[in-house]
Coordinates of C-alpha atoms in Angstrom, one line a residue:
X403 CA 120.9 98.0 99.2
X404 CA 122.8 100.7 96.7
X405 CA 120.6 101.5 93.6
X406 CA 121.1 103.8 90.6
X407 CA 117.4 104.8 91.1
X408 CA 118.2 106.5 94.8
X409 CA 116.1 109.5 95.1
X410 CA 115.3 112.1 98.0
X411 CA 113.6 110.9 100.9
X412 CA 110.1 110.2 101.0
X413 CA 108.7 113.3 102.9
X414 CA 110.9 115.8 100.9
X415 CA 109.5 113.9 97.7
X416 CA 105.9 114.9 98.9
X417 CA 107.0 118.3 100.1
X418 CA 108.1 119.4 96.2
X419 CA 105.2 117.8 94.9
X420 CA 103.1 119.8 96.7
X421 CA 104.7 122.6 95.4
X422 CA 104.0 121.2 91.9
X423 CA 100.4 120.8 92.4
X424 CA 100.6 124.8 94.4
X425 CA 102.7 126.1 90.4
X426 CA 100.1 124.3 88.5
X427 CA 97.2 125.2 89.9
X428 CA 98.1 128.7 89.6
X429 CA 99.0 128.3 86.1
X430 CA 95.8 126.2 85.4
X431 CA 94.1 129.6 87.0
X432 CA 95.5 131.8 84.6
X433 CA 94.5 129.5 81.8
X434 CA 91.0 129.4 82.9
X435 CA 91.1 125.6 82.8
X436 CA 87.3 124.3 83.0
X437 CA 85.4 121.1 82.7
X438 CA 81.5 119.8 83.1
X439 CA 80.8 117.0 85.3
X440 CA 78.7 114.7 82.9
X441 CA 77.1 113.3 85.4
X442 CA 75.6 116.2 87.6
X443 CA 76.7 118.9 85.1
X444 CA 78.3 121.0 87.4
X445 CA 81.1 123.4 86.0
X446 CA 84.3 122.4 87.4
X447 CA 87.4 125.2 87.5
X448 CA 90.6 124.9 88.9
X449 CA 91.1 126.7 92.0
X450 CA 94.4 128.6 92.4
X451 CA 96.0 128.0 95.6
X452 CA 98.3 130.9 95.6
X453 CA 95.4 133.5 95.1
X454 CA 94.4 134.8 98.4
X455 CA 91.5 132.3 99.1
X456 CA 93.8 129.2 98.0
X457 CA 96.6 130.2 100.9
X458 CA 93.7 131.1 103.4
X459 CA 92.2 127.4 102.9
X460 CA 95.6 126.1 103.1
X461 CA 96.5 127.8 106.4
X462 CA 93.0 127.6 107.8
X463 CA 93.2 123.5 106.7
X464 CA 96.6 122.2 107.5
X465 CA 96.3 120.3 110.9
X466 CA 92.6 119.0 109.7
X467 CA 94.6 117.7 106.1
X468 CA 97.3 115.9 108.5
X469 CA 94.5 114.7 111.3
X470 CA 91.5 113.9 108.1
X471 CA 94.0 111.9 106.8
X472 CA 92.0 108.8 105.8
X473 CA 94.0 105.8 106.4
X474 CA 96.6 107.7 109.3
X475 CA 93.8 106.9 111.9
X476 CA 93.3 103.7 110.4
X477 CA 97.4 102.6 110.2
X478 CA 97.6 104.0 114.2
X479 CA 94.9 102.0 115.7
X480 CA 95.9 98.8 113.8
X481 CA 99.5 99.0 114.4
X482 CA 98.5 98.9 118.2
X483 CA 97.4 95.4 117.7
X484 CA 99.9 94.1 115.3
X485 CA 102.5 95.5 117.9
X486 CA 101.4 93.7 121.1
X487 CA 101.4 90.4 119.0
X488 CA 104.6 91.1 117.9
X489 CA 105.9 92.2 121.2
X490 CA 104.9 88.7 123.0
X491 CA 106.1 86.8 120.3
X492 CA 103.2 85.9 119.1
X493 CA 104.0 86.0 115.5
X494 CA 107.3 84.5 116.0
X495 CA 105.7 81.3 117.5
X496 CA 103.5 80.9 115.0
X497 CA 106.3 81.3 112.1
X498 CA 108.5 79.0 114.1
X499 CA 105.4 76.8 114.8
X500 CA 105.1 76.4 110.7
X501 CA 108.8 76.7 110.4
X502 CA 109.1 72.9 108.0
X503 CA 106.5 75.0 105.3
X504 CA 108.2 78.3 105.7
X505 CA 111.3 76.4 104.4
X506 CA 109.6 76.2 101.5
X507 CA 110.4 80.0 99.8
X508 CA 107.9 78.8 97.0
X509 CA 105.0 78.5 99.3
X510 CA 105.8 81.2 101.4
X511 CA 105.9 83.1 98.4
X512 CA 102.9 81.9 97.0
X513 CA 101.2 82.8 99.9
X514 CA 102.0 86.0 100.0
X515 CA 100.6 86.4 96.8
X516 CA 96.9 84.9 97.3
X517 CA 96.4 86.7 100.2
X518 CA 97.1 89.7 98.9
X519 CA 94.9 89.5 96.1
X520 CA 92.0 87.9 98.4
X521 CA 93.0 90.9 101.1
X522 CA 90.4 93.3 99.0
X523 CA 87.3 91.3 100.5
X524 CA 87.9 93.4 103.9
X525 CA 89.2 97.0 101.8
X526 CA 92.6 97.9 102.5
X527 CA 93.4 95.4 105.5
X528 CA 96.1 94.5 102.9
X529 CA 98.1 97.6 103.1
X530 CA 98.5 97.4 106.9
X531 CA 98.6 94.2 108.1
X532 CA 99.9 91.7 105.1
X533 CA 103.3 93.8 104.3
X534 CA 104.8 93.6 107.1
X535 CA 103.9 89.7 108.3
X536 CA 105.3 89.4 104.4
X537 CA 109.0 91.2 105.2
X538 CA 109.0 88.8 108.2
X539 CA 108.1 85.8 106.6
X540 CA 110.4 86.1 103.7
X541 CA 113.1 87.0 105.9
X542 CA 112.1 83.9 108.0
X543 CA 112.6 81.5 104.4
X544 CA 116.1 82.8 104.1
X545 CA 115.0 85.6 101.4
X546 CA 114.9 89.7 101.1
X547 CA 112.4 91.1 104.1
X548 CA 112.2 93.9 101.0
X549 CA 111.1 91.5 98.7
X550 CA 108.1 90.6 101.1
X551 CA 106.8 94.5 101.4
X552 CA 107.0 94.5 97.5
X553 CA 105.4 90.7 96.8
X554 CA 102.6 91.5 99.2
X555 CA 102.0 95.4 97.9
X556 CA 101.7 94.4 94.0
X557 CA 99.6 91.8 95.1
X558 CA 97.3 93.7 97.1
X559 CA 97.2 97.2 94.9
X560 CA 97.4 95.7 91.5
X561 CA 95.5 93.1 91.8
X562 CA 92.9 95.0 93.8
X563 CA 89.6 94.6 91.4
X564 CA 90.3 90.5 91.3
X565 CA 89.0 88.6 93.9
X566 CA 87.2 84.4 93.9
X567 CA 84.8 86.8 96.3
X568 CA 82.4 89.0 95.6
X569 CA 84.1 92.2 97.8
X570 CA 82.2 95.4 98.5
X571 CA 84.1 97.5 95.3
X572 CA 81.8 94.8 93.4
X573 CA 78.6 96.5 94.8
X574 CA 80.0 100.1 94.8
X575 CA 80.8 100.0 90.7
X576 CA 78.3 97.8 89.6
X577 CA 75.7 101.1 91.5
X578 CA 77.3 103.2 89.5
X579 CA 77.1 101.3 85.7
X580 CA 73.3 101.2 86.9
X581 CA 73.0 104.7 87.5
X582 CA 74.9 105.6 84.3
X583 CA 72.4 103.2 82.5
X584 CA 69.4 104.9 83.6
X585 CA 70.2 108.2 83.0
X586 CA 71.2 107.7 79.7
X587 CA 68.3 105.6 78.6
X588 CA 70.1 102.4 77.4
X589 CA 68.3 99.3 76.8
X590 CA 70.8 96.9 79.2
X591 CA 70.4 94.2 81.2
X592 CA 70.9 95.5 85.2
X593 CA 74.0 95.3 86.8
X594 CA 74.7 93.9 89.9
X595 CA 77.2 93.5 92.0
X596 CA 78.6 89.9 90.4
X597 CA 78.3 91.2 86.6
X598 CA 82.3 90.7 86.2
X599 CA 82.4 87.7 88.9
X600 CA 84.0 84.8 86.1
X601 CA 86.0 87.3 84.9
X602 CA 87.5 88.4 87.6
X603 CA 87.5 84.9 89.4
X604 CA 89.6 83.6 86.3
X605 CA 92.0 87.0 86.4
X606 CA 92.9 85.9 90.3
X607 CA 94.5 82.8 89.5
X608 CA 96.0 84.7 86.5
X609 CA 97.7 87.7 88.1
X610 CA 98.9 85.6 91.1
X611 CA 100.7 83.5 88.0
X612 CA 102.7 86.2 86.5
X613 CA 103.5 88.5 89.9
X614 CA 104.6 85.1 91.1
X615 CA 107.2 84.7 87.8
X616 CA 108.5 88.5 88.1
X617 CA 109.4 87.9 92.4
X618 CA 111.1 84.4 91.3
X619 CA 112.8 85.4 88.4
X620 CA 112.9 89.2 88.7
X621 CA 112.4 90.8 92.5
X622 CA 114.3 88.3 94.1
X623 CA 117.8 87.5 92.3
X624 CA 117.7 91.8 91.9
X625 CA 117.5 92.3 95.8
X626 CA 120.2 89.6 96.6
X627 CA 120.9 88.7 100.4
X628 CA 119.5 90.9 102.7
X629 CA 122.6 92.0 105.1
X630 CA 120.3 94.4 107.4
X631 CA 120.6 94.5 111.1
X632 CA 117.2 93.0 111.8
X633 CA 117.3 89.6 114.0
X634 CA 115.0 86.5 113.9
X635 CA 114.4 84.0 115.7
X636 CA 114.8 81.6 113.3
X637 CA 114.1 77.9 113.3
X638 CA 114.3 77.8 117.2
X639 CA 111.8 74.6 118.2
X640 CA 109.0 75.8 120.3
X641 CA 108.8 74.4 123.7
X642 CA 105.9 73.2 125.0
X643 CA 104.7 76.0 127.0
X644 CA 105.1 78.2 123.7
X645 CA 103.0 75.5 121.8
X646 CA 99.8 75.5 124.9
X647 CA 100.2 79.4 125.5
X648 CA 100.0 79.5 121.0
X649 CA 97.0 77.4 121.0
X650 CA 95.2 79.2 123.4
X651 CA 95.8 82.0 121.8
X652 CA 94.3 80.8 118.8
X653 CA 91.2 79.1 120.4
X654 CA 90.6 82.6 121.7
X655 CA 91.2 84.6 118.6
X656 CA 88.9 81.8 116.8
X657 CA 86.0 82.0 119.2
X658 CA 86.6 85.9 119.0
X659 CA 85.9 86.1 115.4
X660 CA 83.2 83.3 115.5
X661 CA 81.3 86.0 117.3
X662 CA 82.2 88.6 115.3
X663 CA 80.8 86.7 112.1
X664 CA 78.1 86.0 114.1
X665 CA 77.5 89.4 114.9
X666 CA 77.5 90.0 111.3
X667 CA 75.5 87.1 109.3
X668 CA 73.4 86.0 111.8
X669 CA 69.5 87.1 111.6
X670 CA 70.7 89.4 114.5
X671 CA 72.8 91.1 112.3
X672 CA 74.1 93.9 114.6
X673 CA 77.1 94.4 112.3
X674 CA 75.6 94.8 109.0
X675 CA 74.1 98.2 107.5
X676 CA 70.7 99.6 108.5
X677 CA 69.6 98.0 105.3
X678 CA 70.8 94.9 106.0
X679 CA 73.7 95.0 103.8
X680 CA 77.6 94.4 103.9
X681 CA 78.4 98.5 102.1
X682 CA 79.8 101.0 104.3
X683 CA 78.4 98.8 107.3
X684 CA 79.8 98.6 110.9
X685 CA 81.6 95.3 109.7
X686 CA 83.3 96.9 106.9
X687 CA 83.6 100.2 107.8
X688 CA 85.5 98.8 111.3
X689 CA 87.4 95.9 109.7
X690 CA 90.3 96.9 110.4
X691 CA 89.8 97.6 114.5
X692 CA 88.4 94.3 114.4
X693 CA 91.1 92.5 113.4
X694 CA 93.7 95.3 115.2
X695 CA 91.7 93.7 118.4
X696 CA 92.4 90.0 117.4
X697 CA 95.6 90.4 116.8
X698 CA 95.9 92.4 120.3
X699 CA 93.6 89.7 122.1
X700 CA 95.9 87.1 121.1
X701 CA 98.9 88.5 121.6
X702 CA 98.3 89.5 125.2
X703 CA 96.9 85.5 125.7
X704 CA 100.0 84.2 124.4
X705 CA 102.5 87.0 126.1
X706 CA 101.0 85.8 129.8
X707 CA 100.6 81.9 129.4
X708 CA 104.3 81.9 127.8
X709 CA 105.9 84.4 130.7
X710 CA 106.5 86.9 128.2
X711 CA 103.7 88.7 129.9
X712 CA 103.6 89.2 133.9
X713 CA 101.6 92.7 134.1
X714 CA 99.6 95.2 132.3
X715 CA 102.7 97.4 131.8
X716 CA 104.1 94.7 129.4
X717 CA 100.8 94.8 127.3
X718 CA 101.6 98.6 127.1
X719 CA 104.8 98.2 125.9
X720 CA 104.1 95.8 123.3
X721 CA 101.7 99.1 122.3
X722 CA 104.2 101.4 122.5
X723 CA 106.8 99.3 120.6
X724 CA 105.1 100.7 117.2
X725 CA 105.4 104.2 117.8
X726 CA 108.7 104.1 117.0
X727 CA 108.1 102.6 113.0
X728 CA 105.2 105.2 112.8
X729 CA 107.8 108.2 113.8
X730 CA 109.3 108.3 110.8
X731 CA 105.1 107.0 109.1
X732 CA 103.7 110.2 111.0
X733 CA 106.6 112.7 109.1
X734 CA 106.0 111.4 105.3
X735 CA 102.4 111.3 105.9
X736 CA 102.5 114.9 107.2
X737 CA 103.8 116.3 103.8
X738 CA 101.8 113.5 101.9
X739 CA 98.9 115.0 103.5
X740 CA 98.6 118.1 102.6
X741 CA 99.9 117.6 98.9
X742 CA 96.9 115.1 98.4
X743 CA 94.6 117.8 99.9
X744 CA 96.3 120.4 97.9
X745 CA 95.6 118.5 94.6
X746 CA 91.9 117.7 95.8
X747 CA 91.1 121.3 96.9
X748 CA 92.7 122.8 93.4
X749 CA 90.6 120.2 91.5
X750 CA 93.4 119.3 88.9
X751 CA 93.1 115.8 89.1
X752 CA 88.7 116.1 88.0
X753 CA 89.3 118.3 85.3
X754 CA 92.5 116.3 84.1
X755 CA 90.6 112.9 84.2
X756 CA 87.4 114.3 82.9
X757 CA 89.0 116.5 80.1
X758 CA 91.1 113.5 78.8
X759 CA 87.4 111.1 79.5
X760 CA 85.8 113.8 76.5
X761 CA 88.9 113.4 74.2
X762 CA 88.8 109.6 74.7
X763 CA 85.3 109.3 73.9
X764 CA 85.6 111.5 70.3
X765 CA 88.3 109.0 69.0
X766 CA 87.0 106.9 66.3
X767 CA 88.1 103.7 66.5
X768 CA 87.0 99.6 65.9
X769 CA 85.4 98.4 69.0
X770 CA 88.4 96.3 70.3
X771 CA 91.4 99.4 69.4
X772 CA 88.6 101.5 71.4
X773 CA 88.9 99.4 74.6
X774 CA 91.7 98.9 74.8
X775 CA 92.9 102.7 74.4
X776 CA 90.2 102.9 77.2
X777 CA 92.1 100.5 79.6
X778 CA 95.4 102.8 79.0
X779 CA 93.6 105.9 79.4
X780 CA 92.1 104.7 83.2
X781 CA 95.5 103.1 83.6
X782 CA 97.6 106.3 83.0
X783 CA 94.5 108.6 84.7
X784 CA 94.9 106.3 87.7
X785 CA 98.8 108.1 88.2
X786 CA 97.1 110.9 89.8
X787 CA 93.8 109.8 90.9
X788 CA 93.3 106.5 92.9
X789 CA 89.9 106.3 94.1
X790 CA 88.2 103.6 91.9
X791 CA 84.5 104.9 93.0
X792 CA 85.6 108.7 92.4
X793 CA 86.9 107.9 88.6
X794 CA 84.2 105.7 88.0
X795 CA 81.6 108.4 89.1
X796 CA 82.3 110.7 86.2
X797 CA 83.7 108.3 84.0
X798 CA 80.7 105.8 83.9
X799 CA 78.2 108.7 82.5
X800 CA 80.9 109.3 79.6
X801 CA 81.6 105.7 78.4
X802 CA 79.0 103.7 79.6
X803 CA 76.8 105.3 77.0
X804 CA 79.6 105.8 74.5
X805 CA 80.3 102.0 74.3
X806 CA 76.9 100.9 74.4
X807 CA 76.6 102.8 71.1
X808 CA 79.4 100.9 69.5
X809 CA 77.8 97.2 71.1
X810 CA 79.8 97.0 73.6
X811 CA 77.6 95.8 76.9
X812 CA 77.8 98.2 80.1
X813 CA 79.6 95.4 82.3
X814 CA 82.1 95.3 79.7
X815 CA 82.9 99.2 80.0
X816 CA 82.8 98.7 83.6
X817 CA 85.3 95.4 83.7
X818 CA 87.9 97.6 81.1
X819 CA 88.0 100.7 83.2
X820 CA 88.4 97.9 86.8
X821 CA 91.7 96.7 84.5
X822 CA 93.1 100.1 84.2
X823 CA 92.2 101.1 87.8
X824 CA 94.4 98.5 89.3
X825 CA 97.6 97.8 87.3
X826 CA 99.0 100.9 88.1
X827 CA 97.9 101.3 91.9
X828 CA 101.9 100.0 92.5
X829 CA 103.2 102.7 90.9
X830 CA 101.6 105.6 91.6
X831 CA 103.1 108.3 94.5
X832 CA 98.9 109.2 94.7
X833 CA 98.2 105.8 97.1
X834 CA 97.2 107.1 99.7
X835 CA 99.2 104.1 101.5
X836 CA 102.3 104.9 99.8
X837 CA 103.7 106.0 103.1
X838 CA 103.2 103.1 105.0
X839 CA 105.0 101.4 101.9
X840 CA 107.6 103.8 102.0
X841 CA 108.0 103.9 105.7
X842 CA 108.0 99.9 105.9
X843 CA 110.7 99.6 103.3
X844 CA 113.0 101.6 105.4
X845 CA 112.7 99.6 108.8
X846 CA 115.3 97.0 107.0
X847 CA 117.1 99.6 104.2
X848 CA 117.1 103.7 105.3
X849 CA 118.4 104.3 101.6
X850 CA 114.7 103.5 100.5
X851 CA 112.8 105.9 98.4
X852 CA 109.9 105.7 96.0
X853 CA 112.3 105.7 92.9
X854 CA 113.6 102.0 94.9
X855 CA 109.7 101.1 95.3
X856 CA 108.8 102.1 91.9
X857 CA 112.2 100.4 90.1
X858 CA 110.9 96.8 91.2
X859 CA 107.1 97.3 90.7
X860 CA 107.0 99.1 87.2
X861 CA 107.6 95.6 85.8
X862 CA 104.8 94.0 87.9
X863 CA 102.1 96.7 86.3
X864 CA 103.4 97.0 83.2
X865 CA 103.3 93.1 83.0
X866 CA 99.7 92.8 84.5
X867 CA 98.1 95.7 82.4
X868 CA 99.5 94.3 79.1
X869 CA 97.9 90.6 80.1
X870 CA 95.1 91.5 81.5
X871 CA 94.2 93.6 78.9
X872 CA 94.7 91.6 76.4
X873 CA 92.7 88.3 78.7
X874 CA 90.0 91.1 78.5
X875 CA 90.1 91.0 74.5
X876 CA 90.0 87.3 74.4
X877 CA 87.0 87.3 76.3
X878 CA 85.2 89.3 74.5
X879 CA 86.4 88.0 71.0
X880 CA 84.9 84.6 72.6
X881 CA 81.4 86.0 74.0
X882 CA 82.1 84.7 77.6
X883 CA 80.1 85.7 79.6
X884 CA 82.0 88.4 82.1
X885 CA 79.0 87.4 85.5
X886 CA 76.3 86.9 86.7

């Protein structure tokens, strides 16, 4: 796949920004670049990580930056699974089982889409698990693996704050607009965790709209026919050992995640928080081992009823086969490491976002102009700093309070800045999964860089900020109510 937008490989791309973030923190230094937090009022400076504490902290922390890498553990232990299911043919049996629907390159892609946008109820499952089952099921269809990764990434990181389901982000923000309500003394109603539910609800059906227009009329005629080396299986019937061993396999997997739920929402509750709720509980928190399991659990059912599988050193193999993709994962997330640590330690991103928060909040503007300039502030502030619940943690104590004094209600603040947090998650080289993208992309085209990423997704959060924002503006022009 040749493209005007070709760019240097992934881990070199990392490597110089790094030494970006290293020149400007340095410069920032010598600036004496300083913010307040506004919501614990702690002065915030830019440390310099060329003075001699900087390099000490960076030689003392570079094995713990690659090892503390958040989602590396996370990617490893849930490729394990994915990879014996693949390895048996798992997978393959079940897209050859559905193979008269996967004909169908509008459902398939539709599919794609929903569960990416419904993929945020279990955090950032998305990421890991739905791109590549996406590349394979497009390819499957007849169409561009590539065009899978891309469908199922927009879906999952722009679309991240819209969900039919309440997901645990909800209960995480909504905390935080409380908080910022209290401590400035505002006469609101309280926030909970569904105060943006209809509005969101009704913005699911509408993203999945338009990134389903840009893949069919956009993504897809621009990647053409995939000519990559990668075989499938194709439309091969499954015999009927393949259908009993893929049954099986899903009775187990079913009765494995009755239990699990079980575990989880029954009065028992084993698997929920010590305060009985879903936050940062053992459910959440190990989501993604849980379904790493399932998918190993039924891969390893399948792999011995069919034949595939005879001993335990073919169940090994099938959790070897991944290492080989997350060779060339392991090296870009090495150098995307430590320039994600280097931009957290130097505190750049905090006093950037909070610096441009202040200037935001002295513009005078109507109410609606306002907002919106809000929207493209988080939008554009999201480039370089993804966390949702580290923006709005600042952010909430500055325009929470600042909109409230212009009548605009707390859980509209909160529902703007959710608008702004997402669009631009596809095009940001911050993700912290943007090496897994990156490193999927190039299992079916080595020539893929983020300038290849980023020259098919721009259009997807370009599209969805301008929409959603402006969905946002008819909703408040019409006083619906945003939740509950």
């Amino acid at each position: 796949m040749k493209s005007k937008w070709r760019m240097l490989h992934p881990a070199t791309m990392f490597f110089l920004l790094t030494v970006v973030v290293i020149f400007l923190s340095w410069i920032f230094d010598v600036y004496g670049l300083s913010v307040i937090h506004p919501q614990t009022g702690q002065l915030i400076i830019v440390q310099n990580l060329l003075s001699p504490e900087g390099i000490r902290w960076l030689l003392k922390n570079v094995v713990t930056n690659f090892t503390g890498f958040a989602p590396l553990g996370m990617v490893i232990i849930t490729m394990f699974g994915i990879g014996v299911a693949q390895h048996s043919g798992f997978i393959a049996a079940c897209i050859r089982a559905c193979s008269k629907k996967i004909q169908h390159k509008k459902s398939v892609i539709s599919g794609v889409i929903f569960t990416g946008l419904l993929s945020n109820i279990v955090g950032d499952a998305g990421y890991i698990i739905l791109l590549p089952i996406a590349a394979t099921l497009f390819y499957s269809a007849g169409m561009h693996p590539i065009g899978g990764i891309i469908t199922a990434f927009v879906s999952v990181a722009c679309g991240y704050s819209a969900n039919i389901i309440i997901s645990t982000l909800d209960s995480m923000l909504s905390r935080t607009t409380q908080e910022a309500i209290v401590s400035s003394g505002i006469n609101a109603d309280t926030i909970g965790p569904l105060s943006n539910y209809y509005f969101m609800f009704a913005a699911t059906f509408f993203i999945a709209i338009i990134i389903y227009v840009i893949t069919i009329r956009k993504l897809m005629p621009a990647l053409g026919e995939f000519k990559g080396v990668v075989r499938f299986e194709g439309y091969k019937p499954i015999s009927k050992r393949e259908r009993r061993a893929l049954i099986v396999a899903l009775i187990v997997g079913a009765i494995y995640m009755l239990i699990v739920l079980w575990a989880t929402f029954s009065s028992w509750g084993m698997l929920r928080g010590v305060t009985g709720g879903l936050v940062r509980s053992p459910f959440i928190v190990g989501i993604l081992f849980i379904l790493s399991l399932c998918f190993g659990i039924m891969g390893m059912v399948y792999g011995f009823i069919s034949g595939r599988y005879r001993t335990d050193t073919d169940v090994v193999d099938g959790l070897v086969q991944p290492m080989q993709l997350l060779g060339v994962y392991l090296v870009i997330t090495f150098f995307a490491s430590q320039m994600l640590a280097c931009f957290e330690y130097s505190q750049l991103n905090k006093c950037i976002a909070i610096m441009g928060a202040n200037l935001i909040a002295a513009v005078e503007l109507n109410r609606i102009s306002t907002l919106v300039l809000f929207v493209l502030f988080v939008a554009v502030i999201n480039l370089i700093m993804t966390s949702a619940t580290a923006k709005w943690t600042f952010m909430a104590f500055i325009f929470v309070p600042f909109f409230a004094k212009m009548g605009i209600s707390p859980d509209f603040t909160q529902c703007a800045f959710r608008i702004g947090d997402s669009a631009t998650n596809g095009i940001t080289p911050f993700l912290l999964y943007m090496p897994l993208v990156l490193t999927y992309m190039q299992q079916y085209s080595e020539s893929s860089t983020y300038g290849t990423l980023v020259k098919y997704t721009w259009r997807y959060s370009v599209t969805i900020l301008l929409f959603w924002t402006i969905l946002l503006v008819i909703w408040y022009l019409a006083g619906f109510p945003l939740g509950l």
